[in-house]
Amino acid sequence: MAKGSVRKKGKKWYYRFYVEDASGNLVQKEYAGTESKSETEKLLRQAMDDYESKKFIAKSENITVGELLDIWAEEELKTGTLSNGTVQNYLGAITNIKKHPISERKLKNVTSEHLQAFFDLLSFGGTYPDGSERKGYSKDYIRSFSAVLQQSFRFAVSPKQYITFNPMQYIKLKYQTDEVDLFSDDDMDGDIQPIPREDYERLIEFLQDYNPPAILPIQIAYYAGLRIGEACGLAWQDVNLEEQCLT
């Protein structure tokens, strides 16, 4: 019978319990609950009941890159100390990585060559698996992808022990001389569109008279491609002054 407990970190409660991994060892799983202790305890009971009924043991040889990203996001990214803006940025990168066939590769079969080809495609553009032609992305955009894969593969090595080494350590990020504008219509997903430049300038002019302190987060959101909530959630640890980018 799985044993579990709940604990409070900040304003939110978390629940955790022990399960048996592929090697027969007991490992602790922790997940984010809610701000209510009773609701989190209910989530804990549901999770333990589900585990007991299914007795699901994740076999490392069957895990795909996409599944690894989901596990890392739930167990480490969302429960860590990164700012909300950084977490949302990384979750967005995960969503985009999972659109590429590399996410369907078995973790044990992914090589540095596969990853290098993926990053070269991001950097310089070309023909995507769906047949579409796309331009390369900016340095900051590529660095977000790199950070996600670096940390998730490190997580796969330790503590998860899904693989024995991190293939991302051999990747060399390459950048094109002329970076692509992240705000071009060609690269926008779905119906999301940035505000026109003239509307942005009118907004800044309005704020200069009515609310000057609001100008900086608006500028950051516009030029970095962030949602307002992400811009407001930025912390100094997200600002790399040496590289002049957000991490």
PDB file of C-alpha atoms in Angstrom, residues 13-222:
ATOM      1  CA  TRP A  13       0.007  22.572  -0.558  1.00  0.00           C
ATOM      2  CA  TYR A  14       1.813  19.654  -2.207  1.00  0.00           C
ATOM      3  CA  TYR A  15       1.158  15.926  -1.931  1.00  0.00           C
ATOM      4  CA  ARG A  16       3.690  13.128  -2.200  1.00  0.00           C
ATOM      5  CA  PHE A  17       3.790   9.373  -1.956  1.00  0.00           C
ATOM      6  CA  TYR A  18       6.139   6.486  -2.616  1.00  0.00           C
ATOM      7  CA  VAL A  19       5.882   4.250  -5.663  1.00  0.00           C
ATOM      8  CA  GLU A  20       7.959   1.418  -7.018  1.00  0.00           C
ATOM      9  CA  ASP A  21      10.123   2.220 -10.019  1.00  0.00           C
ATOM     10  CA  ALA A  22      11.245  -0.088 -12.816  1.00  0.00           C
ATOM     11  CA  SER A  23      14.122  -1.398 -10.677  1.00  0.00           C
ATOM     12  CA  GLY A  24      11.881  -2.264  -7.756  1.00  0.00           C
ATOM     13  CA  ASN A  25      13.097   0.648  -5.636  1.00  0.00           C
ATOM     14  CA  LEU A  26      10.734   2.924  -3.744  1.00  0.00           C
ATOM     15  CA  VAL A  27      10.899   6.493  -5.013  1.00  0.00           C
ATOM     16  CA  GLN A  28       8.968   9.502  -3.822  1.00  0.00           C
ATOM     17  CA  LYS A  29       6.704  11.408  -6.192  1.00  0.00           C
ATOM     18  CA  GLU A  30       5.567  14.930  -5.350  1.00  0.00           C
ATOM     19  CA  TYR A  31       2.896  16.955  -7.116  1.00  0.00           C
ATOM     20  CA  ALA A  32       1.411  20.404  -6.712  1.00  0.00           C
ATOM     21  CA  GLY A  33      -1.982  20.531  -5.025  1.00  0.00           C
ATOM     22  CA  THR A  34      -4.060  23.591  -4.216  1.00  0.00           C
ATOM     23  CA  GLU A  35      -4.108  26.274  -1.526  1.00  0.00           C
ATOM     24  CA  SER A  36      -6.525  24.073   0.438  1.00  0.00           C
ATOM     25  CA  LYS A  37      -5.108  21.303   2.616  1.00  0.00           C
ATOM     26  CA  SER A  38      -8.299  19.225   2.452  1.00  0.00           C
ATOM     27  CA  GLU A  39      -8.464  19.461  -1.348  1.00  0.00           C
ATOM     28  CA  THR A  40      -4.800  18.463  -1.605  1.00  0.00           C
ATOM     29  CA  GLU A  41      -5.387  15.496   0.715  1.00  0.00           C
ATOM     30  CA  LYS A  42      -8.227  14.453  -1.586  1.00  0.00           C
ATOM     31  CA  LEU A  43      -5.891  14.651  -4.584  1.00  0.00           C
ATOM     32  CA  LEU A  44      -3.390  12.520  -2.667  1.00  0.00           C
ATOM     33  CA  ARG A  45      -5.983   9.816  -1.975  1.00  0.00           C
ATOM     34  CA  GLN A  46      -7.075   9.808  -5.611  1.00  0.00           C
ATOM     35  CA  ALA A  47      -3.470   9.521  -6.814  1.00  0.00           C
ATOM     36  CA  MET A  48      -2.692   6.656  -4.431  1.00  0.00           C
ATOM     37  CA  ASP A  49      -5.909   4.844  -5.360  1.00  0.00           C
ATOM     38  CA  ASP A  50      -5.034   5.219  -9.030  1.00  0.00           C
ATOM     39  CA  TYR A  51      -1.535   3.890  -8.400  1.00  0.00           C
ATOM     40  CA  GLU A  52      -2.783   0.916  -6.402  1.00  0.00           C
ATOM     41  CA  SER A  53      -5.404   0.026  -8.998  1.00  0.00           C
ATOM     42  CA  LYS A  54      -3.117   0.258 -11.986  1.00  0.00           C
ATOM     43  CA  LYS A  55       0.228  -0.609 -10.391  1.00  0.00           C
ATOM     44  CA  PHE A  56       1.764   1.303 -13.238  1.00  0.00           C
ATOM     45  CA  ILE A  57       5.541   1.167 -13.321  1.00  0.00           C
ATOM     46  CA  ALA A  58       7.161   3.485 -15.814  1.00  0.00           C
ATOM     47  CA  LYS A  59       9.635   1.479 -17.856  1.00  0.00           C
ATOM     48  CA  SER A  60      12.544   3.727 -18.759  1.00  0.00           C
ATOM     49  CA  GLU A  61      13.048   1.985 -22.093  1.00  0.00           C
ATOM     50  CA  ASN A  62       9.552   3.036 -23.195  1.00  0.00           C
ATOM     51  CA  ILE A  63       9.680   6.696 -22.204  1.00  0.00           C
ATOM     52  CA  THR A  64       9.722   9.191 -25.068  1.00  0.00           C
ATOM     53  CA  VAL A  65      11.283  12.651 -25.057  1.00  0.00           C
ATOM     54  CA  GLY A  66       7.803  14.188 -24.901  1.00  0.00           C
ATOM     55  CA  GLU A  67       6.892  12.070 -21.876  1.00  0.00           C
ATOM     56  CA  LEU A  68      10.158  13.025 -20.191  1.00  0.00           C
ATOM     57  CA  LEU A  69       9.336  16.705 -20.679  1.00  0.00           C
ATOM     58  CA  ASP A  70       5.924  16.199 -19.058  1.00  0.00           C
ATOM     59  CA  ILE A  71       7.434  14.326 -16.102  1.00  0.00           C
ATOM     60  CA  TRP A  72      10.133  16.967 -15.626  1.00  0.00           C
ATOM     61  CA  ALA A  73       7.579  19.778 -15.806  1.00  0.00           C
ATOM     62  CA  GLU A  74       5.359  18.195 -13.142  1.00  0.00           C
ATOM     63  CA  GLU A  75       8.026  16.947 -10.762  1.00  0.00           C
ATOM     64  CA  GLU A  76      10.710  19.612 -10.994  1.00  0.00           C
ATOM     65  CA  LEU A  77       9.783  22.675 -13.055  1.00  0.00           C
ATOM     66  CA  LYS A  78       6.419  23.490 -11.455  1.00  0.00           C
ATOM     67  CA  THR A  79       7.587  22.671  -7.933  1.00  0.00           C
ATOM     68  CA  GLY A  80      10.890  24.536  -8.159  1.00  0.00           C
ATOM     69  CA  THR A  81      11.924  28.082  -7.278  1.00  0.00           C
ATOM     70  CA  LEU A  82      11.855  29.660 -10.738  1.00  0.00           C
ATOM     71  CA  SER A  83       9.674  32.709 -11.244  1.00  0.00           C
ATOM     72  CA  ASN A  84       6.223  32.278 -12.735  1.00  0.00           C
ATOM     73  CA  GLY A  85       7.364  34.046 -15.895  1.00  0.00           C
ATOM     74  CA  THR A  86      10.228  31.606 -16.423  1.00  0.00           C
ATOM     75  CA  VAL A  87       8.007  28.600 -15.706  1.00  0.00           C
ATOM     76  CA  GLN A  88       5.449  29.767 -18.259  1.00  0.00           C
ATOM     77  CA  ASN A  89       8.215  30.413 -20.780  1.00  0.00           C
ATOM     78  CA  TYR A  90       9.575  26.884 -20.327  1.00  0.00           C
ATOM     79  CA  LEU A  91       6.100  25.338 -20.522  1.00  0.00           C
ATOM     80  CA  GLY A  92       5.597  27.155 -23.814  1.00  0.00           C
ATOM     81  CA  ALA A  93       8.895  25.751 -25.085  1.00  0.00           C
ATOM     82  CA  ILE A  94       7.776  22.252 -24.068  1.00  0.00           C
ATOM     83  CA  THR A  95       4.547  22.668 -26.032  1.00  0.00           C
ATOM     84  CA  ASN A  96       6.501  23.634 -29.146  1.00  0.00           C
ATOM     85  CA  ILE A  97       9.086  20.868 -28.766  1.00  0.00           C
ATOM     86  CA  LYS A  98       6.273  18.320 -28.555  1.00  0.00           C
ATOM     87  CA  LYS A  99       5.056  19.452 -31.979  1.00  0.00           C
ATOM     88  CA  HIS A 100       8.288  18.118 -33.492  1.00  0.00           C
ATOM     89  CA  PRO A 101       8.823  14.379 -34.169  1.00  0.00           C
ATOM     90  CA  ILE A 102      11.865  14.383 -31.883  1.00  0.00           C
ATOM     91  CA  SER A 103       9.410  14.345 -28.975  1.00  0.00           C
ATOM     92  CA  GLU A 104       8.163  10.933 -30.134  1.00  0.00           C
ATOM     93  CA  ARG A 105      11.606   9.342 -30.082  1.00  0.00           C
ATOM     94  CA  LYS A 106      12.332   6.867 -27.314  1.00  0.00           C
ATOM     95  CA  LEU A 107      14.557   8.516 -24.751  1.00  0.00           C
ATOM     96  CA  LYS A 108      17.090   5.696 -24.866  1.00  0.00           C
ATOM     97  CA  ASN A 109      17.460   6.121 -28.654  1.00  0.00           C
ATOM     98  CA  VAL A 110      17.953   9.895 -28.789  1.00  0.00           C
ATOM     99  CA  THR A 111      21.478  10.871 -29.782  1.00  0.00           C
ATOM    100  CA  SER A 112      23.377  14.141 -29.842  1.00  0.00           C
ATOM    101  CA  GLU A 113      23.083  14.042 -33.642  1.00  0.00           C
ATOM    102  CA  HIS A 114      19.275  14.043 -33.409  1.00  0.00           C
ATOM    103  CA  LEU A 115      19.328  16.978 -31.011  1.00  0.00           C
ATOM    104  CA  GLN A 116      21.900  18.923 -33.029  1.00  0.00           C
ATOM    105  CA  ALA A 117      19.781  18.559 -36.174  1.00  0.00           C
ATOM    106  CA  PHE A 118      16.749  19.792 -34.222  1.00  0.00           C
ATOM    107  CA  PHE A 119      18.564  22.906 -32.986  1.00  0.00           C
ATOM    108  CA  ASP A 120      20.076  23.618 -36.396  1.00  0.00           C
ATOM    109  CA  LEU A 121      16.560  23.585 -37.820  1.00  0.00           C
ATOM    110  CA  LEU A 122      15.435  26.029 -35.127  1.00  0.00           C
ATOM    111  CA  SER A 123      18.405  28.297 -35.799  1.00  0.00           C
ATOM    112  CA  PHE A 124      18.491  28.404 -39.581  1.00  0.00           C
ATOM    113  CA  GLY A 125      15.013  27.311 -40.563  1.00  0.00           C
ATOM    114  CA  GLY A 126      14.134  24.938 -43.368  1.00  0.00           C
ATOM    115  CA  THR A 127      11.556  22.297 -44.145  1.00  0.00           C
ATOM    116  CA  TYR A 128       9.720  21.049 -41.064  1.00  0.00           C
ATOM    117  CA  PRO A 129       8.348  17.496 -40.760  1.00  0.00           C
ATOM    118  CA  ASP A 130       4.859  18.735 -41.669  1.00  0.00           C
ATOM    119  CA  GLY A 131       6.230  20.007 -44.984  1.00  0.00           C
ATOM    120  CA  SER A 132       6.046  23.686 -44.080  1.00  0.00           C
ATOM    121  CA  GLU A 133       8.934  26.065 -44.703  1.00  0.00           C
ATOM    122  CA  ARG A 134       9.880  28.197 -41.709  1.00  0.00           C
ATOM    123  CA  LYS A 135      12.523  30.750 -40.891  1.00  0.00           C
ATOM    124  CA  GLY A 136      14.981  30.402 -38.041  1.00  0.00           C
ATOM    125  CA  TYR A 137      14.257  31.727 -34.570  1.00  0.00           C
ATOM    126  CA  SER A 138      16.055  34.302 -32.434  1.00  0.00           C
ATOM    127  CA  LYS A 139      18.836  33.523 -29.953  1.00  0.00           C
ATOM    128  CA  ASP A 140      16.604  34.029 -26.917  1.00  0.00           C
ATOM    129  CA  TYR A 141      13.944  31.698 -28.293  1.00  0.00           C
ATOM    130  CA  ILE A 142      16.512  28.978 -29.006  1.00  0.00           C
ATOM    131  CA  ARG A 143      18.088  29.396 -25.572  1.00  0.00           C
ATOM    132  CA  SER A 144      14.715  28.666 -23.965  1.00  0.00           C
ATOM    133  CA  PHE A 145      14.495  25.393 -25.901  1.00  0.00           C
ATOM    134  CA  SER A 146      18.073  24.574 -24.920  1.00  0.00           C
ATOM    135  CA  ALA A 147      17.470  25.289 -21.223  1.00  0.00           C
ATOM    136  CA  VAL A 148      14.403  23.032 -21.195  1.00  0.00           C
ATOM    137  CA  LEU A 149      16.162  20.114 -22.874  1.00  0.00           C
ATOM    138  CA  GLN A 150      19.372  20.554 -20.879  1.00  0.00           C
ATOM    139  CA  GLN A 151      17.534  20.447 -17.576  1.00  0.00           C
ATOM    140  CA  SER A 152      15.093  17.692 -18.516  1.00  0.00           C
ATOM    141  CA  PHE A 153      17.865  15.393 -19.801  1.00  0.00           C
ATOM    142  CA  ARG A 154      19.918  16.112 -16.679  1.00  0.00           C
ATOM    143  CA  PHE A 155      16.813  15.173 -14.688  1.00  0.00           C
ATOM    144  CA  ALA A 156      16.583  11.941 -16.723  1.00  0.00           C
ATOM    145  CA  VAL A 157      20.157  11.059 -15.715  1.00  0.00           C
ATOM    146  CA  SER A 158      19.750  12.010 -12.061  1.00  0.00           C
ATOM    147  CA  PRO A 159      17.637  11.488 -10.066  1.00  0.00           C
ATOM    148  CA  LYS A 160      15.434   9.475 -12.474  1.00  0.00           C
ATOM    149  CA  GLN A 161      18.198   7.229 -13.891  1.00  0.00           C
ATOM    150  CA  TYR A 162      16.290   6.753 -17.146  1.00  0.00           C
ATOM    151  CA  ILE A 163      19.550   7.189 -19.075  1.00  0.00           C
ATOM    152  CA  THR A 164      23.221   7.155 -18.103  1.00  0.00           C
ATOM    153  CA  PHE A 165      24.437  10.357 -19.795  1.00  0.00           C
ATOM    154  CA  ASN A 166      23.070  13.667 -21.034  1.00  0.00           C
ATOM    155  CA  PRO A 167      23.309  13.941 -24.856  1.00  0.00           C
ATOM    156  CA  MET A 168      22.609  17.684 -24.631  1.00  0.00           C
ATOM    157  CA  GLN A 169      26.121  18.261 -23.276  1.00  0.00           C
ATOM    158  CA  TYR A 170      27.498  17.791 -26.797  1.00  0.00           C
ATOM    159  CA  ILE A 171      25.145  20.264 -28.491  1.00  0.00           C
ATOM    160  CA  LYS A 172      26.568  23.448 -29.970  1.00  0.00           C
ATOM    161  CA  LEU A 173      24.047  26.217 -30.435  1.00  0.00           C
ATOM    162  CA  LYS A 174      24.494  28.012 -33.735  1.00  0.00           C
ATOM    163  CA  TYR A 175      22.915  31.319 -34.632  1.00  0.00           C
ATOM    164  CA  GLN A 176      22.265  33.032 -37.916  1.00  0.00           C
ATOM    165  CA  THR A 177      23.685  36.513 -38.370  1.00  0.00           C
ATOM    166  CA  ASP A 178      20.333  38.149 -38.991  1.00  0.00           C
ATOM    167  CA  GLU A 179      17.896  37.077 -36.330  1.00  0.00           C
ATOM    168  CA  VAL A 180      14.286  36.513 -37.225  1.00  0.00           C
ATOM    169  CA  ASP A 181      11.671  38.858 -35.816  1.00  0.00           C
ATOM    170  CA  LEU A 182       9.709  36.855 -33.262  1.00  0.00           C
ATOM    171  CA  PHE A 183       6.710  39.082 -33.888  1.00  0.00           C
ATOM    172  CA  SER A 184       6.316  38.331 -37.579  1.00  0.00           C
ATOM    173  CA  ASP A 185       2.948  36.905 -38.565  1.00  0.00           C
ATOM    174  CA  ASP A 186       4.627  33.842 -40.102  1.00  0.00           C
ATOM    175  CA  ASP A 187       5.571  32.339 -36.746  1.00  0.00           C
ATOM    176  CA  MET A 188       2.457  33.091 -34.725  1.00  0.00           C
ATOM    177  CA  ASP A 189       0.444  30.136 -33.431  1.00  0.00           C
ATOM    178  CA  GLY A 190      -3.298  30.034 -33.963  1.00  0.00           C
ATOM    179  CA  ASP A 191      -5.166  33.316 -33.846  1.00  0.00           C
ATOM    180  CA  ILE A 192      -2.763  35.071 -31.457  1.00  0.00           C
ATOM    181  CA  GLN A 193      -1.424  38.259 -33.018  1.00  0.00           C
ATOM    182  CA  PRO A 194       0.743  41.033 -31.536  1.00  0.00           C
ATOM    183  CA  ILE A 195      -0.733  44.507 -31.433  1.00  0.00           C
ATOM    184  CA  PRO A 196       0.204  46.714 -34.405  1.00  0.00           C
ATOM    185  CA  ARG A 197       3.167  49.023 -33.921  1.00  0.00           C
ATOM    186  CA  GLU A 198       0.999  52.133 -34.145  1.00  0.00           C
ATOM    187  CA  ASP A 199      -1.281  50.842 -31.351  1.00  0.00           C
ATOM    188  CA  TYR A 200       1.748  50.101 -29.198  1.00  0.00           C
ATOM    189  CA  GLU A 201       3.070  53.645 -29.691  1.00  0.00           C
ATOM    190  CA  ARG A 202      -0.338  55.140 -28.821  1.00  0.00           C
ATOM    191  CA  LEU A 203      -0.444  53.026 -25.661  1.00  0.00           C
ATOM    192  CA  ILE A 204       3.009  54.225 -24.579  1.00  0.00           C
ATOM    193  CA  GLU A 205       2.035  57.841 -25.267  1.00  0.00           C
ATOM    194  CA  PHE A 206      -1.110  57.407 -23.156  1.00  0.00           C
ATOM    195  CA  LEU A 207       0.808  55.836 -20.262  1.00  0.00           C
ATOM    196  CA  GLN A 208       3.371  58.648 -20.237  1.00  0.00           C
ATOM    197  CA  ASP A 209       0.613  60.965 -19.028  1.00  0.00           C
ATOM    198  CA  TYR A 210      -1.535  58.634 -16.934  1.00  0.00           C
ATOM    199  CA  ASN A 211       0.647  55.824 -15.545  1.00  0.00           C
ATOM    200  CA  PRO A 212       4.397  56.117 -16.309  1.00  0.00           C
ATOM    201  CA  PRO A 213       5.448  53.144 -14.075  1.00  0.00           C
ATOM    202  CA  ALA A 214       3.415  50.835 -16.327  1.00  0.00           C
ATOM    203  CA  ILE A 215       5.528  51.664 -19.380  1.00  0.00           C
ATOM    204  CA  LEU A 216       8.466  49.386 -18.550  1.00  0.00           C
ATOM    205  CA  PRO A 217       6.483  46.112 -18.215  1.00  0.00           C
ATOM    206  CA  ILE A 218       4.578  46.994 -21.401  1.00  0.00           C
ATOM    207  CA  GLN A 219       7.860  47.545 -23.251  1.00  0.00           C
ATOM    208  CA  ILE A 220       9.311  44.278 -21.928  1.00  0.00           C
ATOM    209  CA  ALA A 221       6.157  42.374 -22.886  1.00  0.00           C
ATOM    210  CA  TYR A 222       6.097  43.868 -26.380  1.00  0.00           C
TER     211      TYR A 222
END
